[in-house]
Amino acid sequence: MITIVGAGRVGTSAALFLMLKELDDILLIDIIKGRPQGEALDLAHAASILGLSVDIRGSNNFEDMKGSQLVLVTAGFPRKPGMTREELLEKNAGIVADVADKIKKYAPDSIVILTTNPLDAMTYVMYKELGWDRSRVIGFSGVLDAGRLAYYASKKLGVSPASIVPIVLGMHGQAMLPVPRLSTVSGAPLDTLLSQEDIEEIVEETVQAGAKITELRGYSSSYGPGAGLAVMAESVIKDQNKVFISSVVLDGEYGYKNVVAEVPVIVGKEGAKKIIELPLTEDEKKKLDESVNAVKELINRLPEKYRS
Ligand code: APR
C-alpha cells in the first residue's frame, strides 16, 4: 500500500497519477474530516470508469497506514501569490514533525518522500524526527525543477523533453542552481546548443516557474508535483533504480555534511540508494556553495534539536 499524507491539491494529484499507473492500493490521510474520504471516493469512481484495478481509500486515522511500503508526505501549507517557499518554514516544520511521529509509529518500515516546503529544510526535519538511515527520507522537488528545465529547453531546441537530461542542483527555492553545461541532449551540453541569451532565459524561467504558476492561478503547482511523485513512487515500488534529482541528506558528497540539497540520486526499493557526484567547474561549485548555504541558513532558523 502507498499512503499519501495530505489530501490537498498535491496529494490528490499524486493519487490520480499513481492510480493511472496501477502500482498498488492507495490510502489518502488528512486531518480535515471528510476530505480524504471524499477525494478517495471521487478517484475510486474514476478508476472504476477507466477499468483500473486499484483500491483507493481515505481516512482521518493515521493507524490505517499500517503496512505501507511507501509514504508520500504532501501535508502542509502551500505558498500564496507573492510568497516565497521559505516563509513557510516555522508553520510547516511543526506539521512535518507531527507527521513524522505518526509514520514512526505506524509505518516504521516505509520509504518516505515529501513535498512540504521549504522542501530541503523540511526533508531535514523529517530525517531528524524519524532518526532513520538517510536513504529512507527523500525530498521530492528536484524532479520538478529538472522537469521544468527540460520543458523550457525543449521549447528552444525543438527536441522532446524526454531526450533531455536536465541537471539542477542545490536548494529547491529561489537559490536553486540549474546547470546548463551538465544538462545534455545525446551527450551535447545545452550551452553548446543554445545561445547565452537563450540559456539565461531558460534558467530564469525554471527558477521562476513555481512562482509564475502560483501568480497565474492563485495557488501553487500540483500537477507537476503529482506526476513527479508518481514516477518516483514507481521507481521505489518496482525497484527500477531510476536517477532523479532529489533532496537528500548529504554526508560528504559534493563537500557538504549535515545539510539537504538537490543532487542526482538512484532511487529504488531501499530509497535513495546512491548519490551521483558530478564534476563541477570552480564557478559552478561556488554557485552551489551559495545555494547550499541558503538551505543551511534555513536549517539554522529551526529549533535547536534539529541542528545538533
Ligand atoms: N497531517 C495530515 N494532513 C495535514 C496536516 C497534518 N498534520 N496538516 C495539514 N494537512 C493537510 C491539510 O489539511 C491539507 O488538506 O495538508 C493538505 C495540504 O493541501 P493544500 O493546502 O492543498 O496544499 P498543497 O498545494 O497540496 O501543498 C502541500 O506541498 O508543494 C508543497 O508548498 C506545498 O507545503 C505545501 C505542500
Tab-separated table of C-alpha atoms and ligand atoms in Angstrom:
chain	number	residue	atom	x	y	z
A	1	MET	CA	0.000	0.000	0.000
A	2	ILE	CA	1.065	3.565	-0.740
A	3	THR	CA	-0.056	6.152	1.805
A	4	ILE	CA	-0.372	9.816	0.926
A	5	VAL	CA	-0.469	12.096	3.977
A	6	GLY	CA	-2.178	15.349	2.983
A	7	ALA	CA	-5.220	15.088	0.730
A	8	GLY	CA	-4.867	18.606	-0.655
A	9	ARG	CA	-4.007	19.629	-4.187
A	10	VAL	CA	-0.600	17.935	-4.400
A	11	GLY	CA	-1.712	14.792	-2.550
A	12	THR	CA	-4.794	14.208	-4.673
A	13	SER	CA	-2.897	14.925	-7.881
A	14	ALA	CA	-0.287	12.343	-6.841
A	15	ALA	CA	-3.095	9.884	-6.087
A	16	LEU	CA	-4.529	10.406	-9.571
A	17	PHE	CA	-1.224	9.764	-11.361
A	18	LEU	CA	-0.471	6.800	-9.089
A	19	MET	CA	-3.892	5.356	-9.743
A	20	LEU	CA	-3.302	5.502	-13.503
A	21	LYS	CA	-0.099	3.502	-13.013
A	22	GLU	CA	-1.934	0.762	-11.021
A	23	LEU	CA	1.138	0.344	-8.848
A	24	ASP	CA	-0.509	-0.501	-5.555
A	25	ASP	CA	-3.527	0.335	-3.396
A	26	ILE	CA	-3.667	3.956	-2.242
A	27	LEU	CA	-4.610	5.454	1.121
A	28	LEU	CA	-5.209	9.202	1.488
A	29	ILE	CA	-4.908	10.606	5.011
A	30	ASP	CA	-5.717	14.119	6.178
A	31	ILE	CA	-6.664	15.856	9.404
A	32	ILE	CA	-9.720	17.510	7.804
A	33	LYS	CA	-12.780	15.349	8.346
A	34	GLY	CA	-14.342	14.089	5.139
A	35	ARG	CA	-11.737	15.497	2.760
A	36	PRO	CA	-9.641	12.347	2.191
A	37	GLN	CA	-12.746	10.147	2.109
A	38	GLY	CA	-14.447	12.405	-0.451
A	39	GLU	CA	-11.368	12.715	-2.641
A	40	ALA	CA	-10.802	8.938	-2.490
A	41	LEU	CA	-14.394	8.214	-3.442
A	42	ASP	CA	-14.237	10.530	-6.461
A	43	LEU	CA	-10.937	8.929	-7.539
A	44	ALA	CA	-12.347	5.421	-6.976
A	45	HIS	CA	-15.220	6.259	-9.311
A	46	ALA	CA	-12.721	7.487	-11.904
A	47	ALA	CA	-10.765	4.228	-11.522
A	48	SER	CA	-13.973	2.267	-11.994
A	49	ILE	CA	-14.822	4.196	-15.179
A	50	LEU	CA	-11.295	3.616	-16.525
A	51	GLY	CA	-11.408	-0.066	-15.573
A	52	LEU	CA	-8.388	0.185	-13.274
A	53	SER	CA	-7.634	-2.412	-10.619
A	54	VAL	CA	-6.724	-0.231	-7.709
A	55	ASP	CA	-8.268	0.285	-4.293
A	56	ILE	CA	-8.365	3.914	-3.113
A	57	ARG	CA	-9.460	4.833	0.393
A	58	GLY	CA	-9.499	7.954	2.530
A	59	SER	CA	-9.106	8.233	6.299
A	60	ASN	CA	-8.504	10.598	9.205
A	61	ASN	CA	-6.954	7.779	11.202
A	62	PHE	CA	-3.177	7.510	10.876
A	63	GLU	CA	-3.268	3.956	12.181
A	64	ASP	CA	-4.688	2.932	8.802
A	65	MET	CA	-1.274	3.480	7.220
A	66	LYS	CA	-0.002	0.289	8.877
A	67	GLY	CA	1.808	-1.909	6.367
A	68	SER	CA	2.663	0.937	3.966
A	69	GLN	CA	5.769	0.360	1.892
A	70	LEU	CA	5.871	3.982	0.805
A	71	VAL	CA	4.580	7.175	2.433
A	72	LEU	CA	4.247	10.359	0.386
A	73	VAL	CA	4.006	13.422	2.621
A	74	THR	CA	2.148	16.284	0.984
A	75	ALA	CA	0.791	17.798	4.205
A	76	GLY	CA	1.474	21.428	4.938
A	77	PHE	CA	0.733	24.972	3.938
A	78	PRO	CA	1.392	25.876	0.303
A	79	ARG	CA	2.594	29.346	-0.652
A	80	LYS	CA	0.208	32.023	-1.807
A	81	PRO	CA	0.867	34.525	-4.626
A	82	GLY	CA	3.784	36.796	-3.710
A	83	MET	CA	5.104	34.432	-1.018
A	84	THR	CA	8.425	32.577	-1.076
A	85	ARG	CA	8.646	28.914	-0.071
A	86	GLU	CA	10.989	29.963	2.763
A	87	GLU	CA	8.218	31.920	4.509
A	88	LEU	CA	6.507	28.598	5.299
A	89	LEU	CA	9.402	27.350	7.458
A	90	GLU	CA	8.026	27.618	11.016
A	91	LYS	CA	4.442	26.618	10.229
A	92	ASN	CA	5.356	23.571	8.179
A	93	ALA	CA	8.165	22.315	10.473
A	94	GLY	CA	5.504	21.603	13.117
A	95	ILE	CA	3.333	19.727	10.622
A	96	VAL	CA	6.266	17.645	9.363
A	97	ALA	CA	7.251	16.765	12.939
A	98	ASP	CA	3.676	15.720	13.669
A	99	VAL	CA	3.503	13.535	10.548
A	100	ALA	CA	6.952	12.028	11.292
A	101	ASP	CA	5.664	10.950	14.683
A	102	LYS	CA	2.761	9.068	13.043
A	103	ILE	CA	4.986	7.469	10.387
A	104	LYS	CA	7.402	6.246	13.041
A	105	LYS	CA	4.550	4.652	14.894
A	106	TYR	CA	2.510	3.173	12.070
A	107	ALA	CA	4.795	2.774	9.035
A	108	PRO	CA	8.210	2.069	10.577
A	109	ASP	CA	9.483	0.119	7.565
A	110	SER	CA	8.483	2.590	4.881
A	111	ILE	CA	10.349	4.847	2.488
A	112	VAL	CA	9.270	8.487	2.909
A	113	ILE	CA	9.128	11.025	0.090
A	114	LEU	CA	7.959	14.529	0.902
A	115	THR	CA	6.940	17.702	-0.918
A	116	THR	CA	6.297	20.042	2.007
A	117	ASN	CA	8.031	23.399	1.537
A	118	PRO	CA	10.577	24.774	2.102
A	119	LEU	CA	11.493	21.355	0.811
A	120	ASP	CA	15.135	20.897	1.756
A	121	ALA	CA	14.706	22.155	5.327
A	122	MET	CA	11.531	20.063	5.736
A	123	THR	CA	13.381	16.970	4.486
A	124	TYR	CA	15.983	17.643	7.169
A	125	VAL	CA	13.271	17.945	9.845
A	126	MET	CA	11.718	14.659	8.677
A	127	TYR	CA	15.129	12.938	8.709
A	128	LYS	CA	15.924	14.200	12.223
A	129	GLU	CA	12.486	13.362	13.597
A	130	LEU	CA	12.462	9.833	12.168
A	131	GLY	CA	16.064	9.083	13.136
A	132	TRP	CA	16.275	6.588	10.261
A	133	ASP	CA	19.031	5.982	7.756
A	134	ARG	CA	19.237	8.959	5.388
A	135	SER	CA	18.479	6.712	2.402
A	136	ARG	CA	14.867	6.329	3.546
A	137	VAL	CA	13.953	10.033	3.537
A	138	ILE	CA	13.767	11.811	0.193
A	139	GLY	CA	12.690	15.339	-0.669
A	140	PHE	CA	10.907	15.296	-3.964
A	141	SER	CA	11.115	18.641	-5.694
A	142	GLY	CA	14.305	18.305	-7.760
A	143	VAL	CA	12.294	16.159	-10.155
A	144	LEU	CA	10.051	19.163	-10.649
A	145	ASP	CA	12.883	21.663	-11.114
A	146	ALA	CA	14.631	19.324	-13.563
A	147	GLY	CA	11.370	18.645	-15.413
A	148	ARG	CA	10.809	22.363	-15.781
A	149	LEU	CA	14.347	22.907	-17.087
A	150	ALA	CA	13.792	20.141	-19.675
A	151	TYR	CA	10.466	21.682	-20.658
A	152	TYR	CA	11.832	25.175	-21.279
A	153	ALA	CA	14.945	23.823	-23.042
A	154	SER	CA	12.782	21.601	-25.260
A	155	LYS	CA	10.814	24.639	-26.440
A	156	LYS	CA	14.009	26.402	-27.541
A	157	LEU	CA	15.616	23.300	-29.072
A	158	GLY	CA	12.658	21.639	-30.783
A	159	VAL	CA	13.670	18.406	-29.039
A	160	SER	CA	11.399	16.259	-26.876
A	161	PRO	CA	11.912	16.878	-23.133
A	162	ALA	CA	12.270	13.077	-22.878
A	163	SER	CA	15.539	13.366	-24.840
A	164	ILE	CA	16.991	15.959	-22.488
A	165	VAL	CA	18.853	15.061	-19.284
A	166	PRO	CA	18.325	18.152	-17.112
A	167	ILE	CA	20.571	18.933	-14.147
A	168	VAL	CA	19.500	21.239	-11.312
A	169	LEU	CA	21.428	21.222	-8.044
A	170	GLY	CA	21.208	22.822	-4.595
A	171	MET	CA	18.160	24.297	-2.973
A	172	HIS	CA	14.555	23.915	-4.084
A	173	GLY	CA	13.853	27.636	-3.971
A	174	GLN	CA	14.984	30.910	-5.482
A	175	ALA	CA	18.601	29.862	-4.871
A	176	MET	CA	18.365	26.674	-6.993
A	177	LEU	CA	21.166	26.059	-9.469
A	178	PRO	CA	20.199	24.866	-12.963
A	179	VAL	CA	23.444	23.700	-14.630
A	180	PRO	CA	23.243	24.081	-18.463
A	181	ARG	CA	26.782	22.729	-19.017
A	182	LEU	CA	25.830	19.382	-17.482
A	183	SER	CA	22.322	19.246	-18.987
A	184	THR	CA	22.565	17.364	-22.262
A	185	VAL	CA	20.868	16.210	-25.452
A	186	SER	CA	22.525	12.953	-26.573
A	187	GLY	CA	25.619	14.000	-24.678
A	188	ALA	CA	25.725	17.528	-26.147
A	189	PRO	CA	25.638	20.151	-23.367
A	190	LEU	CA	22.886	22.770	-23.611
A	191	ASP	CA	25.457	25.560	-23.585
A	192	THR	CA	26.883	24.243	-26.880
A	193	LEU	CA	23.419	24.016	-28.492
A	194	LEU	CA	21.903	27.338	-27.440
A	195	SER	CA	22.996	30.975	-27.258
A	196	GLN	CA	23.975	32.511	-23.939
A	197	GLU	CA	20.820	34.629	-24.100
A	198	ASP	CA	18.577	31.568	-24.568
A	199	ILE	CA	20.339	29.764	-21.720
A	200	GLU	CA	19.809	32.707	-19.374
A	201	GLU	CA	16.139	32.790	-20.323
A	202	ILE	CA	15.674	29.053	-19.705
A	203	VAL	CA	17.419	29.253	-16.328
A	204	GLU	CA	15.275	32.208	-15.258
A	205	GLU	CA	12.059	30.505	-16.405
A	206	THR	CA	12.998	27.355	-14.468
A	207	VAL	CA	13.735	29.254	-11.245
A	208	GLN	CA	10.560	31.350	-11.524
A	209	ALA	CA	8.248	28.543	-12.754
A	210	GLY	CA	6.606	27.792	-9.391
A	211	ALA	CA	6.018	31.472	-8.608
A	212	LYS	CA	4.577	32.046	-12.081
A	213	ILE	CA	2.042	29.224	-11.725
A	214	THR	CA	1.073	30.491	-8.255
A	215	GLU	CA	0.643	34.026	-9.588
A	216	LEU	CA	-1.402	32.947	-12.612
A	217	ARG	CA	-3.852	30.566	-10.978
A	218	GLY	CA	-3.829	31.888	-7.447
A	219	TYR	CA	-2.458	28.722	-5.838
A	220	SER	CA	0.726	26.738	-6.140
A	221	SER	CA	1.549	23.921	-8.545
A	222	SER	CA	0.098	20.459	-8.107
A	223	TYR	CA	0.044	18.519	-11.397
A	224	GLY	CA	3.824	18.721	-11.817
A	225	PRO	CA	4.443	17.602	-8.219
A	226	GLY	CA	1.775	14.877	-8.543
A	227	ALA	CA	3.358	13.490	-11.716
A	228	GLY	CA	6.856	13.660	-10.236
A	229	LEU	CA	5.778	11.849	-7.084
A	230	ALA	CA	4.178	9.119	-9.178
A	231	VAL	CA	7.321	8.397	-11.230
A	232	MET	CA	9.453	8.347	-8.089
A	233	ALA	CA	6.955	6.077	-6.341
A	234	GLU	CA	7.089	3.726	-9.326
A	235	SER	CA	10.876	3.531	-9.085
A	236	VAL	CA	10.594	2.592	-5.390
A	237	ILE	CA	7.775	0.061	-5.772
A	238	LYS	CA	9.293	-1.634	-8.843
A	239	ASP	CA	12.888	-1.153	-7.678
A	240	GLN	CA	13.673	0.497	-11.022
A	241	ASN	CA	16.817	2.315	-9.869
A	242	LYS	CA	15.979	5.369	-11.964
A	243	VAL	CA	18.007	8.502	-11.342
A	244	PHE	CA	16.078	11.513	-10.065
A	245	ILE	CA	17.292	14.901	-8.972
A	246	SER	CA	16.056	14.881	-5.392
A	247	SER	CA	16.804	16.336	-1.989
A	248	VAL	CA	18.743	14.061	0.320
A	249	VAL	CA	20.896	14.453	3.418
A	250	LEU	CA	24.490	14.876	2.276
A	251	ASP	CA	27.301	13.177	4.159
A	252	GLY	CA	30.401	14.456	2.416
A	253	GLU	CA	29.058	14.307	-1.149
A	254	TYR	CA	29.865	17.483	-3.089
A	255	GLY	CA	31.821	18.541	0.014
A	256	TYR	CA	28.783	19.085	2.285
A	257	LYS	CA	27.617	17.444	5.505
A	258	ASN	CA	24.523	17.700	7.732
A	259	VAL	CA	22.550	19.543	5.101
A	260	VAL	CA	19.989	18.639	2.460
A	261	ALA	CA	20.274	19.619	-1.194
A	262	GLU	CA	19.104	18.541	-4.630
A	263	VAL	CA	21.519	16.115	-6.308
A	264	PRO	CA	21.133	13.194	-8.753
A	265	VAL	CA	20.108	10.097	-6.792
A	266	ILE	CA	19.482	6.452	-7.740
A	267	VAL	CA	16.052	5.597	-6.311
A	268	GLY	CA	14.845	2.038	-5.705
A	269	LYS	CA	13.073	-0.073	-3.137
A	270	GLU	CA	15.511	0.888	-0.379
A	271	GLY	CA	15.013	4.565	-1.170
A	272	ALA	CA	17.954	6.809	-2.091
A	273	LYS	CA	20.494	4.108	-2.957
A	274	LYS	CA	23.336	6.231	-4.241
A	275	ILE	CA	24.202	9.851	-4.874
A	276	ILE	CA	25.867	10.648	-8.195
A	277	GLU	CA	28.627	13.236	-7.868
A	278	LEU	CA	29.083	15.402	-10.936
A	279	PRO	CA	32.357	17.130	-11.746
A	280	LEU	CA	31.777	20.871	-11.303
A	281	THR	CA	33.812	23.822	-12.519
A	282	GLU	CA	35.128	26.266	-9.929
A	283	ASP	CA	32.398	28.725	-10.822
A	284	GLU	CA	29.625	26.082	-10.595
A	285	LYS	CA	30.964	24.896	-7.222
A	286	LYS	CA	30.967	28.479	-5.935
A	287	LYS	CA	27.344	28.921	-7.023
A	288	LEU	CA	26.416	25.565	-5.454
A	289	ASP	CA	28.052	26.713	-2.204
A	290	GLU	CA	25.764	29.760	-2.231
A	291	SER	CA	22.701	27.608	-2.914
A	292	VAL	CA	23.531	25.073	-0.183
A	293	ASN	CA	24.317	27.918	2.235
A	294	ALA	CA	20.774	29.194	1.671
A	295	VAL	CA	19.496	25.803	2.908
A	296	LYS	CA	21.895	25.954	5.879
A	297	GLU	CA	20.511	29.357	6.819
A	298	LEU	CA	17.012	27.904	6.889
A	299	ILE	CA	18.130	24.911	8.969
A	300	ASN	CA	19.760	27.362	11.382
A	301	ARG	CA	16.387	29.032	11.881
A	302	LEU	CA	14.857	25.722	13.018
A	303	PRO	CA	14.644	24.770	16.721
A	304	GLU	CA	17.962	23.753	18.336
A	305	LYS	CA	17.105	20.000	18.389
A	306	TYR	CA	17.377	19.823	14.591
A	307	ARG	CA	20.813	21.396	14.471
A	308	SER	CA	22.787	19.024	16.700
B	1	APR	N1	-1.500	15.818	8.980
B	1	APR	C1	-2.131	15.496	7.828
B	1	APR	N2	-2.527	16.408	6.919
B	1	APR	C2	-2.289	17.692	7.181
B	1	APR	C3	-1.621	18.112	8.374
B	1	APR	C4	-1.220	17.102	9.295
B	1	APR	N3	-0.598	17.406	10.433
B	1	APR	N4	-1.534	19.464	8.334
B	1	APR	C5	-2.088	19.870	7.181
B	1	APR	N5	-2.554	18.813	6.488
B	1	APR	C6	-3.246	18.797	5.199
B	1	APR	C7	-4.281	19.900	5.042
B	1	APR	O1	-5.471	19.596	5.749
B	1	APR	C8	-4.494	19.928	3.524
B	1	APR	O2	-5.546	19.074	3.104
B	1	APR	O3	-2.347	19.037	4.123
B	1	APR	C9	-3.139	19.410	2.980
B	1	APR	C10	-2.375	20.429	2.163
B	1	APR	O4	-3.101	20.656	0.996
B	1	APR	P1	-3.123	22.048	0.220
B	1	APR	O5	-3.454	23.143	1.176
B	1	APR	O6	-3.979	21.871	-0.999
B	1	APR	O7	-1.589	22.259	-0.207
B	1	APR	P2	-0.839	21.635	-1.490
B	1	APR	O8	-0.928	22.580	-2.612
B	1	APR	O9	-1.288	20.244	-1.683
B	1	APR	O10	0.687	21.667	-0.980
B	1	APR	C11	1.126	20.821	0.075
B	1	APR	O11	3.376	20.617	-0.759
B	1	APR	O12	4.373	21.584	-2.619
B	1	APR	C12	4.178	21.675	-1.238
B	1	APR	O13	4.322	24.067	-0.762
B	1	APR	C13	3.470	22.950	-0.820
B	1	APR	O14	3.928	22.726	1.547
B	1	APR	C14	2.945	22.553	0.530
B	1	APR	C15	2.611	21.070	0.352
